N, CA, C and O of each residue as an XYZ file, in Angstrom:
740
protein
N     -12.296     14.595     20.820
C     -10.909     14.199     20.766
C     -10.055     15.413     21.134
O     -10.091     16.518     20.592
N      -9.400     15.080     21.991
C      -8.078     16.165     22.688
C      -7.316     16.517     21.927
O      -6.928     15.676     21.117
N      -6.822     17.764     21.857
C      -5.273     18.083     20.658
C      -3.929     17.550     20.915
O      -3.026     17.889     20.150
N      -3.637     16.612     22.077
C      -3.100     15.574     22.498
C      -3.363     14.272     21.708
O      -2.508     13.727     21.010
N      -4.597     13.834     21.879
C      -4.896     12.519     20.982
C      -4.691     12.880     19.336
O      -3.959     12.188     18.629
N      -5.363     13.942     18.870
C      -5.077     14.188     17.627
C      -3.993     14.227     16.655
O      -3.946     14.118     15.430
N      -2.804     14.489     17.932
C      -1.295     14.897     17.581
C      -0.647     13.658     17.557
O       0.113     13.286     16.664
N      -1.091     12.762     18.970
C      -0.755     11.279     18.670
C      -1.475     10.534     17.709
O      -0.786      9.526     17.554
N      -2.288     10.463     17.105
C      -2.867      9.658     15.767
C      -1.982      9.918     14.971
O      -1.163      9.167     14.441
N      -2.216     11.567     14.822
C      -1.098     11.618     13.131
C       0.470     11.382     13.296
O       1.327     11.252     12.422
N       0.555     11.369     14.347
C       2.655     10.792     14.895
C       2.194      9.352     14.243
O       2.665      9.142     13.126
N       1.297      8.280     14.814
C       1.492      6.921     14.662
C       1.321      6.834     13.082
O       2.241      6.244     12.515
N       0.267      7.337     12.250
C      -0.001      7.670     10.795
C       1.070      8.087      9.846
O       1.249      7.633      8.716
N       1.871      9.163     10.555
C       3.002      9.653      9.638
C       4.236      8.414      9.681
O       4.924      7.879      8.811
N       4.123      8.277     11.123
C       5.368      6.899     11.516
C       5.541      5.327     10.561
O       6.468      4.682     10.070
N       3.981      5.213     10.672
C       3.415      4.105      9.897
C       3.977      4.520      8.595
O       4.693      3.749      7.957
N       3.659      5.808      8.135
C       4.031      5.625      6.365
C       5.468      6.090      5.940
O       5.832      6.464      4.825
N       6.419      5.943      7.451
C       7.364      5.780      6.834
C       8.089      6.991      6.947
O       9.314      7.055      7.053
N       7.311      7.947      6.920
C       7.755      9.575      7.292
C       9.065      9.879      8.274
O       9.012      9.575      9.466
N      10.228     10.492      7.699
C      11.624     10.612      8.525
C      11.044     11.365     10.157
O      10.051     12.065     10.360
N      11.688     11.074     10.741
C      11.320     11.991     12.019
C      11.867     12.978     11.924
O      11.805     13.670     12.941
N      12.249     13.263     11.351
C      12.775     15.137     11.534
C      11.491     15.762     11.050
O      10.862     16.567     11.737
N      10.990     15.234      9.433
C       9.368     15.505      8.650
C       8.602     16.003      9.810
O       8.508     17.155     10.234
N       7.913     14.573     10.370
C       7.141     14.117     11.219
C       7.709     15.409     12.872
O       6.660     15.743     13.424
N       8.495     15.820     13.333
C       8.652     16.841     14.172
C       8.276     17.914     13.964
O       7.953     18.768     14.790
N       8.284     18.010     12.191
C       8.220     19.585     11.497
C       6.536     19.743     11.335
O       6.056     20.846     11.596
N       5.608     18.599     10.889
C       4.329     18.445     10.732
C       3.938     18.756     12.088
O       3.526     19.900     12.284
N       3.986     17.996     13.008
C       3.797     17.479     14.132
C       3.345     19.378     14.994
O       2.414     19.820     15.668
N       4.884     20.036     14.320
C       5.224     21.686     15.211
C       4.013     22.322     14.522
O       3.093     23.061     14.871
N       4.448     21.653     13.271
C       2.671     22.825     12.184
C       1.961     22.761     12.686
O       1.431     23.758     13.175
N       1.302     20.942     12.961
C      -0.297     21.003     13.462
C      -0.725     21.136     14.794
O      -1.892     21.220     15.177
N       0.297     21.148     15.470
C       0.269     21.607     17.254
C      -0.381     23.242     16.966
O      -1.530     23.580     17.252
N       1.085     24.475     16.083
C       0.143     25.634     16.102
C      -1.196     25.920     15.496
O      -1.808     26.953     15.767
N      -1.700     24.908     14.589
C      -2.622     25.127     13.627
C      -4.086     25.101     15.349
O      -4.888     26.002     15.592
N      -3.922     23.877     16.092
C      -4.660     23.181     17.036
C      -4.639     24.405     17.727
O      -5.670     25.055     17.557
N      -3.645     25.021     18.581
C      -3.638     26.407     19.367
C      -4.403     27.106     19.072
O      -5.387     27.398     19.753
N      -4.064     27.639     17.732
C      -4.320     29.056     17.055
C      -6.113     28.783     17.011
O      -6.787     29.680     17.518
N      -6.871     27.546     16.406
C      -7.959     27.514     16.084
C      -8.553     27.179     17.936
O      -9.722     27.559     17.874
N      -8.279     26.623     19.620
C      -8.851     26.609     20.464
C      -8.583     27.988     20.871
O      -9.289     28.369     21.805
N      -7.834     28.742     20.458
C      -7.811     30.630     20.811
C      -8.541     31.284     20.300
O      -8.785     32.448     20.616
N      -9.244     30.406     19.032
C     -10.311     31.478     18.720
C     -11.347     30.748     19.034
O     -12.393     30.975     18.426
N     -11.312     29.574     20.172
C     -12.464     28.764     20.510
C     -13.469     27.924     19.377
O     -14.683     27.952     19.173
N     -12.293     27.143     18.731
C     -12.425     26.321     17.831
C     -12.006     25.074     18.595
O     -11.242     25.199     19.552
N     -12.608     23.491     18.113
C     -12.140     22.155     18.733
C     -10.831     22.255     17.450
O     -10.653     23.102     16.575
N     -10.032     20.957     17.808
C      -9.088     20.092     17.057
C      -9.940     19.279     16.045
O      -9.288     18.543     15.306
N     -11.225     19.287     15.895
C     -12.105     18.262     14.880
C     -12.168     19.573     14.345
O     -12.535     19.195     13.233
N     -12.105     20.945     14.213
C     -12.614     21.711     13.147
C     -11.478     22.281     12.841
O     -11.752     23.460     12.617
N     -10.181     22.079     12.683
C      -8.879     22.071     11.940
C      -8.755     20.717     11.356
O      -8.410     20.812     10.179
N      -8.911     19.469     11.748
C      -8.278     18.528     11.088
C      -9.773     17.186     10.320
O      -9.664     16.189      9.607
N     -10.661     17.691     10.779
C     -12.037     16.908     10.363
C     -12.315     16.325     11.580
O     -11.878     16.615     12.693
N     -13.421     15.106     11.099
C     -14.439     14.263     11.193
C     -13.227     12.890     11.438
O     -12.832     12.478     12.528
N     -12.956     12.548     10.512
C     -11.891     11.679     10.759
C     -10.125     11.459     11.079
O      -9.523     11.058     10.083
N      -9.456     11.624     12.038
C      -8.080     12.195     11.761
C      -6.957     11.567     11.117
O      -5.887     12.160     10.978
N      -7.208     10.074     10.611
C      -6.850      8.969     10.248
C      -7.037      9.931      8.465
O      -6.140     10.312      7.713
N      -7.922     10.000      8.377
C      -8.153     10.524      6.903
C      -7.205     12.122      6.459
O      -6.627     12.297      5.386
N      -7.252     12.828      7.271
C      -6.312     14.167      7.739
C      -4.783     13.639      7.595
O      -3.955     14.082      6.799
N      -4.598     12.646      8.491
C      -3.141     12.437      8.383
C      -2.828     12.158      7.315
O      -1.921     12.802      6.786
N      -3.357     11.282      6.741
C      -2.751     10.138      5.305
C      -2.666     11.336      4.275
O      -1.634     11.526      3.630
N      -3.675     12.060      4.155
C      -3.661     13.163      2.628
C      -2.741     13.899      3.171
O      -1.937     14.167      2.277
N      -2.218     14.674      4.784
C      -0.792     15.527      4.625
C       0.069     14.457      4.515
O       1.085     14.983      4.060
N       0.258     13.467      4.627
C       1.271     12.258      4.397
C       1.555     12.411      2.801
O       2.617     12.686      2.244
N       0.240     12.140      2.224
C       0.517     12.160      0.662
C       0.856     13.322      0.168
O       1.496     13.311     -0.884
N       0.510     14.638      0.809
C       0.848     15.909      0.243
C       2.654     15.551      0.559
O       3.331     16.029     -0.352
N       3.247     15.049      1.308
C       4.320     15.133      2.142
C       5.789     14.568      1.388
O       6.983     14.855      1.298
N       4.727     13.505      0.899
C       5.538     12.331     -0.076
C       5.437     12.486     -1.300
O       4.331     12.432     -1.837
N       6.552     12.708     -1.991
C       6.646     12.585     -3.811
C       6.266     11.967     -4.067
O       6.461     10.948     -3.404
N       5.266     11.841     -5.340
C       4.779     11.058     -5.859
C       5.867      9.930     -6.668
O       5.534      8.745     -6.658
N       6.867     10.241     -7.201
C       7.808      9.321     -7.748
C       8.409      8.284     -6.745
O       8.728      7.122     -6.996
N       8.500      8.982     -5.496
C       8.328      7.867     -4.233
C       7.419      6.777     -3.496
O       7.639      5.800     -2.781
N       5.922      7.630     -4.188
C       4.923      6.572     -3.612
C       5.085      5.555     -4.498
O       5.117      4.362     -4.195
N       5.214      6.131     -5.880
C       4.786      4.996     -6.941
C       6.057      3.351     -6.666
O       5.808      2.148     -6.743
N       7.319      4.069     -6.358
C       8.648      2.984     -6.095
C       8.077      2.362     -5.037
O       8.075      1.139     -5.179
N       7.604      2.741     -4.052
C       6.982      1.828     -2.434
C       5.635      0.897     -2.790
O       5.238     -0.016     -2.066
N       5.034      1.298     -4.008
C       3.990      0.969     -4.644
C       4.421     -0.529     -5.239
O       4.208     -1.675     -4.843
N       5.016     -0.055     -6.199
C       5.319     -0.830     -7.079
C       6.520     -2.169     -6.600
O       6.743     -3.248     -7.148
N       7.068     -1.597     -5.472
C       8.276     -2.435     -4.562
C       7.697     -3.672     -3.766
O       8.121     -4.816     -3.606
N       6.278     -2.840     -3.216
C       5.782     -3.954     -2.763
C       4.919     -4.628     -3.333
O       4.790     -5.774     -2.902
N       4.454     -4.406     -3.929
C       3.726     -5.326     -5.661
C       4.246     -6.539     -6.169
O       3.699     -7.534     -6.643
N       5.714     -6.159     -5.915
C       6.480     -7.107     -6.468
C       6.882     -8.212     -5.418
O       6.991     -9.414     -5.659
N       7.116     -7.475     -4.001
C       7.180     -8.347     -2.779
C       5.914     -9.240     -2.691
O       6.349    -10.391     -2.653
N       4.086     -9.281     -2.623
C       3.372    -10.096     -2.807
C       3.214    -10.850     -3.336
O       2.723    -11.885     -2.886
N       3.693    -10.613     -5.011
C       3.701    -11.572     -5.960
C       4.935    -12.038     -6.241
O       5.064    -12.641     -7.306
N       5.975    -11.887     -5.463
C       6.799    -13.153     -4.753
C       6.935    -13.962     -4.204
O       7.737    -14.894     -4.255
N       5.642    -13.547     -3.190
C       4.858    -14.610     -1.938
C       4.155    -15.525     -2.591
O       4.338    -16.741     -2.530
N       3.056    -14.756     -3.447
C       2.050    -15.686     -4.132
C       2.512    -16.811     -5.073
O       1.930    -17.856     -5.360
N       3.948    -16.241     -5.569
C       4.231    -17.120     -6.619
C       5.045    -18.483     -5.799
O       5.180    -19.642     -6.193
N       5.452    -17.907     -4.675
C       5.919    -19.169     -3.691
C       5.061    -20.102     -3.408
O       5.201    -21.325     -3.407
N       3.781    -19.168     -3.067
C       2.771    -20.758     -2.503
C       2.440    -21.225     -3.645
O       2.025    -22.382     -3.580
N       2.475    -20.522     -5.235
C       1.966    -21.598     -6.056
C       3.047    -22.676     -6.437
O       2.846    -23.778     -6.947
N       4.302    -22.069     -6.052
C       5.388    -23.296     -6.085
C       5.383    -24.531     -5.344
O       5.683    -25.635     -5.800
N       4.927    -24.197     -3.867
C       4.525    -24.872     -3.531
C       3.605    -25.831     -3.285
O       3.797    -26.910     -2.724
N       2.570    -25.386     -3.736
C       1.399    -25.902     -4.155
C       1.395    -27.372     -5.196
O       0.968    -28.526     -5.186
N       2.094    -26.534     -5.964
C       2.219    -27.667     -7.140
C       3.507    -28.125     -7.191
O       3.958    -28.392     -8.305
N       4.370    -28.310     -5.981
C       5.726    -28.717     -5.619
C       6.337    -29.021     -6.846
O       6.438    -30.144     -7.338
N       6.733    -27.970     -7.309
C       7.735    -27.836     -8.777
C       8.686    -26.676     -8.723
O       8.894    -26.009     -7.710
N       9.319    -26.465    -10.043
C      10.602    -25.492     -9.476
C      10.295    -25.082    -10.778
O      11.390    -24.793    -11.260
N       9.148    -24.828    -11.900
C       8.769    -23.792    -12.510
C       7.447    -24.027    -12.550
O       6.832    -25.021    -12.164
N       6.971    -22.821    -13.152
C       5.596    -22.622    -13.486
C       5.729    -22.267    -15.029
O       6.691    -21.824    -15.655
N       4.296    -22.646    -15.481
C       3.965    -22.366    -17.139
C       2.968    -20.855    -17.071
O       1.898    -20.674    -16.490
N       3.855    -19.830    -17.969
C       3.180    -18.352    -18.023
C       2.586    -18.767    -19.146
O       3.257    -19.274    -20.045
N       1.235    -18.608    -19.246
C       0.611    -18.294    -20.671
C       0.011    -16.627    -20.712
O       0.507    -15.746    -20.010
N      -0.730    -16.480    -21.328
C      -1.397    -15.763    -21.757
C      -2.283    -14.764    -20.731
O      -2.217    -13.595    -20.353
N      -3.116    -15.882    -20.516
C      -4.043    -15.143    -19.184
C      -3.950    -15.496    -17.949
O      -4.814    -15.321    -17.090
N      -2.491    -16.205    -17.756
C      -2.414    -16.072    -16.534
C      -1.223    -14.664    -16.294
O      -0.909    -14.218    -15.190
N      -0.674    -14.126    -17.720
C      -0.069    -12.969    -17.464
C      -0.938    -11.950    -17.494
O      -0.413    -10.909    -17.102
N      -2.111    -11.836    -17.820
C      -2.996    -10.817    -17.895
C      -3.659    -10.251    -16.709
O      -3.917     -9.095    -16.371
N      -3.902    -11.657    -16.062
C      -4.592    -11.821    -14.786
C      -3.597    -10.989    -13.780
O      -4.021    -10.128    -13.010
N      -2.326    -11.334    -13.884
C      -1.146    -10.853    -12.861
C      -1.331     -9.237    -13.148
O      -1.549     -8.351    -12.322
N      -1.230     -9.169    -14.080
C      -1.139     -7.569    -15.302
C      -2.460     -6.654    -14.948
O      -2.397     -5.430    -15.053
N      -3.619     -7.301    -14.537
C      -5.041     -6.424    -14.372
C      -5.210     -6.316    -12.549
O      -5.873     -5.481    -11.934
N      -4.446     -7.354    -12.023
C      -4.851     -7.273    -10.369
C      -3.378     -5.837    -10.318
O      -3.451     -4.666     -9.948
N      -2.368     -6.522    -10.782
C      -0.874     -5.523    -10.248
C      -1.574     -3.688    -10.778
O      -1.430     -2.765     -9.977
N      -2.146     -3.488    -11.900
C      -2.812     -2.469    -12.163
C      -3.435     -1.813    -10.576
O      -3.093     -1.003     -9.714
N      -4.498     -2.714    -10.861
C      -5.653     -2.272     -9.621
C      -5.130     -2.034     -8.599
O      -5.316     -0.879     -8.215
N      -4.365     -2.826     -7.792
C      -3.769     -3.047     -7.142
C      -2.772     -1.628     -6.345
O      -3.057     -1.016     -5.316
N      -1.418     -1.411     -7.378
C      -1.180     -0.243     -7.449
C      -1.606      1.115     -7.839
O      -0.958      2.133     -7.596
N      -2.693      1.067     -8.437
C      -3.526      2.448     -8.330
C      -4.408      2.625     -7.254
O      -4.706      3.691     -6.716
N      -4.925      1.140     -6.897
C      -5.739      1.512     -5.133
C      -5.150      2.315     -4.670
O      -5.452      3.496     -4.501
N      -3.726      1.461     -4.265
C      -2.651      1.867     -3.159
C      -2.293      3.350     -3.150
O      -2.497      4.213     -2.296
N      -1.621      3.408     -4.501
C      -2.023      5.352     -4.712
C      -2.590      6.174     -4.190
O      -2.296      7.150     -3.499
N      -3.799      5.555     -4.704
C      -4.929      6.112     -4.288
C      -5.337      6.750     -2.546
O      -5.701      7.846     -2.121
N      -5.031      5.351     -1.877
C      -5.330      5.186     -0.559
C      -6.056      5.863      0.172
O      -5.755      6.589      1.120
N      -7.460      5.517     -0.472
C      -8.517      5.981     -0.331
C      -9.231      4.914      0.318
O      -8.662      4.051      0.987
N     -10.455      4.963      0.129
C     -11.404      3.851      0.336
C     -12.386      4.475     -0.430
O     -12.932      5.567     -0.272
N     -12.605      3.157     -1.746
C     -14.106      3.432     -2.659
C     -15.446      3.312     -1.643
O     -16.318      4.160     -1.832
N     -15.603      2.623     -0.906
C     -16.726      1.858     -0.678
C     -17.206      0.514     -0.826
O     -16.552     -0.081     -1.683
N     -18.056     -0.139     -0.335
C     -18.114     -1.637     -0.857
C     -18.696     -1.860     -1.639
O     -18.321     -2.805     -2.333
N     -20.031     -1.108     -2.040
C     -20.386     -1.338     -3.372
C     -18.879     -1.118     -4.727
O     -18.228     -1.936     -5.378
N     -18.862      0.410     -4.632
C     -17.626      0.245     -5.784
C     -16.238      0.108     -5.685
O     -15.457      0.659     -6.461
N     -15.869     -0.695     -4.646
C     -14.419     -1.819     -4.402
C     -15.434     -3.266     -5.128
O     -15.043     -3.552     -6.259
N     -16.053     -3.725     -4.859
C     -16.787     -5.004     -5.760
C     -17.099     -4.435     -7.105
O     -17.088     -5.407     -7.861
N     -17.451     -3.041     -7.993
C     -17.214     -3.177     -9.125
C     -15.781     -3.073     -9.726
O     -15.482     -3.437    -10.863
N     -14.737     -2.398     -8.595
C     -13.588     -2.424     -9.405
C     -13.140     -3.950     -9.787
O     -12.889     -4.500    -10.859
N     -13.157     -4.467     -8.165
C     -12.893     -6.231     -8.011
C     -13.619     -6.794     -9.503
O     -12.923     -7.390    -10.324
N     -14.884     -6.567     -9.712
C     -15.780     -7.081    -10.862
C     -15.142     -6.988    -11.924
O     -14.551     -7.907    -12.492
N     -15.240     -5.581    -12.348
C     -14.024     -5.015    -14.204
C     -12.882     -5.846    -13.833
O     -12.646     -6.690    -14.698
N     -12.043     -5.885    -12.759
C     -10.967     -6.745    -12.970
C     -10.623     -7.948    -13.047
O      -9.500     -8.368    -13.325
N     -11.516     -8.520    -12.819
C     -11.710    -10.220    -13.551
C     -12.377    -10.478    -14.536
O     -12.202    -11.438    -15.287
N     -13.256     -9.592    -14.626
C     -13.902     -9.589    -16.373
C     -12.938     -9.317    -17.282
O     -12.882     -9.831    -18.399
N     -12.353     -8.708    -16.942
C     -11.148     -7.917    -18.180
C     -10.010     -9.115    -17.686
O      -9.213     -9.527    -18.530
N      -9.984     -9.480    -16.733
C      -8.586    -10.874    -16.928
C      -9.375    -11.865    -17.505
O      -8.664    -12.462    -18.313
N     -10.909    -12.499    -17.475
C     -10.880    -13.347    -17.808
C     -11.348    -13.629    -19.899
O     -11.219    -14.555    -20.700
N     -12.013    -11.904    -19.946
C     -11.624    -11.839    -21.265
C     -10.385    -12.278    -21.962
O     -10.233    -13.069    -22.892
N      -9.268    -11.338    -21.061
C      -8.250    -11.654    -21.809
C      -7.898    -12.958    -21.934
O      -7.562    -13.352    -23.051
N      -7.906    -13.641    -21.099
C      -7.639    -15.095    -21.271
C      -8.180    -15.934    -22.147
O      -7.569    -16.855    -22.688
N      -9.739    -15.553    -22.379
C     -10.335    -16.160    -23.372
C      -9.565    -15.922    -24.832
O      -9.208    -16.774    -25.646
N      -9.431    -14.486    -24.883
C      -8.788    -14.122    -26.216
C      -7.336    -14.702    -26.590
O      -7.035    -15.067    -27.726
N      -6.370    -14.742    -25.340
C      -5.056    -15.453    -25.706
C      -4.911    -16.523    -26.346
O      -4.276    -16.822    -27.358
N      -5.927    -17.371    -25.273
C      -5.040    -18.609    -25.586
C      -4.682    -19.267    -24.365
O      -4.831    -18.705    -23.280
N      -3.915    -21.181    -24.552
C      -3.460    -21.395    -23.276
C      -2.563    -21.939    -23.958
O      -2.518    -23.131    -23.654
N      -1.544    -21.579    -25.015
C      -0.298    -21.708    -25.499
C       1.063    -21.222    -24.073
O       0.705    -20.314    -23.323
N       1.906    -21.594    -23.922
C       2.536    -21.860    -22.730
C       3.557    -20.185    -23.675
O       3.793    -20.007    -24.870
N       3.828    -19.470    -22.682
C       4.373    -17.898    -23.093
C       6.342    -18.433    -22.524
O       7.337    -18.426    -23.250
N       6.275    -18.726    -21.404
C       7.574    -19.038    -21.149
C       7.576    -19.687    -19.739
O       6.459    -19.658    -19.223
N       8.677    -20.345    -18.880
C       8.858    -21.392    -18.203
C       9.213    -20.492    -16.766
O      10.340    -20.213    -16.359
N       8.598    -20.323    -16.471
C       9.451    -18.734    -14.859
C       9.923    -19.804    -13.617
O       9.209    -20.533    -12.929
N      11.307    -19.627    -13.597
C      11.938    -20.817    -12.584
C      11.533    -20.565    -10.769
O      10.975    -19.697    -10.097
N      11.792    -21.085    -10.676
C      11.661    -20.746     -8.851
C      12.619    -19.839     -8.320
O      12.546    -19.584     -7.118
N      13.633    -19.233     -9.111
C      14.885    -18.461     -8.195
C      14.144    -17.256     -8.570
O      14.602    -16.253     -8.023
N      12.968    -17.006     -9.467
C      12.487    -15.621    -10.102
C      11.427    -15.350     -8.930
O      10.972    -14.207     -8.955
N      10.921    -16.218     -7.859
C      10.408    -15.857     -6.612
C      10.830    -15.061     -5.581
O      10.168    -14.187     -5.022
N      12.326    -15.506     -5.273
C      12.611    -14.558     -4.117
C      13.394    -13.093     -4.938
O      13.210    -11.956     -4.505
N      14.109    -13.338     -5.944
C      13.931    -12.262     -6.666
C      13.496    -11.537     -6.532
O      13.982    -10.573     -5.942
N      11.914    -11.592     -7.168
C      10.594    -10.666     -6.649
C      10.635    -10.004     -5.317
O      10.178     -8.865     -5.220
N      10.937    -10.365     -4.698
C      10.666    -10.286     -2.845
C      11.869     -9.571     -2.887
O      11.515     -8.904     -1.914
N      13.066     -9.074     -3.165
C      14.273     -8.314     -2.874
C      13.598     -6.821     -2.985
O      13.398     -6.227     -1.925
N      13.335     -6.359     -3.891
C      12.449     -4.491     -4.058
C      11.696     -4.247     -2.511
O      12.072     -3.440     -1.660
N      10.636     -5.098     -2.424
C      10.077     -4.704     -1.240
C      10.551     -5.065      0.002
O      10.097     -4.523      1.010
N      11.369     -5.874      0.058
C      11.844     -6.312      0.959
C      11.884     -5.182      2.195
O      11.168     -5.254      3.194
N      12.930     -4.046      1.912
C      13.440     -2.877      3.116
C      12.039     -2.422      3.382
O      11.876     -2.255      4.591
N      10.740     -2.107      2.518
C       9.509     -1.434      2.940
C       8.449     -1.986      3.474
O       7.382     -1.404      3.669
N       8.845     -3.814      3.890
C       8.104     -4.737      4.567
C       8.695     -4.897      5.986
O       8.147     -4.851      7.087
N      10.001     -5.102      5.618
C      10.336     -4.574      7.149
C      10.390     -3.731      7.862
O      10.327     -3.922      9.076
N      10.555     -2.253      7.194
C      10.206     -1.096      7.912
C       8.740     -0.786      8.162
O       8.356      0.057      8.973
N       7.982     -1.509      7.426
C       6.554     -1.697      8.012
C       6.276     -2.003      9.148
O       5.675     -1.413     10.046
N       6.742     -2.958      9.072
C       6.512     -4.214     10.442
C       7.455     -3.670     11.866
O       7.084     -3.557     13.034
N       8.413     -3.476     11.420
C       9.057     -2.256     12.592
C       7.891     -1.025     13.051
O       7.445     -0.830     14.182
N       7.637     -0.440     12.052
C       6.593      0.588     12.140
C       5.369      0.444     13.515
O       5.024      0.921     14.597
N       5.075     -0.607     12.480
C       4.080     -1.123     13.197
C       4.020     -1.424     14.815
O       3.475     -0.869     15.769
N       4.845     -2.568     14.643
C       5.712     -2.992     16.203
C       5.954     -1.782     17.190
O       5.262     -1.663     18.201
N       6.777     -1.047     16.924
C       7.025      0.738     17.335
C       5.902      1.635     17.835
O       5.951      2.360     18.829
N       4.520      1.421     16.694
C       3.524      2.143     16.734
C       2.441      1.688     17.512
O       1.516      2.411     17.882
N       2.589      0.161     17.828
C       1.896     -0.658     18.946
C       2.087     -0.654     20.785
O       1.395     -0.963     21.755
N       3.300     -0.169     20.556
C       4.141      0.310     22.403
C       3.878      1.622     22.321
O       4.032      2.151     23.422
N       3.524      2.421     21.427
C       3.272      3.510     21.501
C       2.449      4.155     22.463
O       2.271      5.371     22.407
């Protein structure tokens, strides 16, 4: 891989996560001299930035980004999915509330966990242990459910759907811009 291609991965990587372009000019100037400095001493661009450059970008991304910021983009869009989800179950069962009990708040409560600490994370476990996390987290929702109960907790109307969907809203579309942007690229 060229120190050209390398420089364009982590532009589309930093772009993708959102990174201001002024950031992304300032990274961009770092890892251009980092690429120089290491083919002057007759080094490749794979032995400054790894094996993978997709993996390189995202951790200076995360070094890049406050953590009190990931967790709001985290948690923003958490709330944007399970705005979606709670739409198709509206629809589903063409009604204008749903019945919260017990373990179906638990269930919401153990995936939104996982869920946002993956994302954190933004890593990749593996497939063996992404299927035990997937595993603990339905064991532990469906414990809980056993233990609750299916006593009805409260009545959640249909206007508490798009609700949901307002937080993530700006970081789904600047996704999808992202994206779009990072595809003509």
């Amino acid at each position: 891989m060229t120190n050209a291609q390398i420089l364009a991965a982590c532009r589309s990587n930093w772009e993708y996560r959102g990174i201001d372009d002024a950031s992304v000019r300032e990274m961009l100037d770092e890892l251009s001299a980092h690429l120089e400095d290491a083919e002057a001493a007759g080094r490749t661009g794979q032995d400054v930035v790894g094996r993978n450059v997709r993996t390189f970008a995202a951790a200076w991304a995360r070094a890049h980004t406050p953590l009190p910021r990931r967790v709001l983009r985290a948690a923003s869009l958490g709330c944007f999915v399970t705005g979606w989800v709670l739409l198709f179950a509206y629809a589903v069962r063409w009604t204008t509330s749903l019945d919260v009990t017990p373990g179906y708040l638990a269930l919401w409560a153990v995936l939104g966990t996982v869920t946002v600490a993956w994302k954190m994370r933004r890593g990749s476990l593996g497939i063996r242990r992404s299927w035990g996390v997937a595993l603990a987290a339905a064991l532990t929702a469906a414990l809980l459910d056993r233990l609750a109960g299916e006593r009805v907790l409260f009545e959640l109307p249909l206007w508490a759907a798009p609700l949901l969907l307002l937080p993530g809203l700006p970081y789904a579309v600047g996704d999808a811009r992202a994206r779009r942007n990072g595809g003509r690229a």
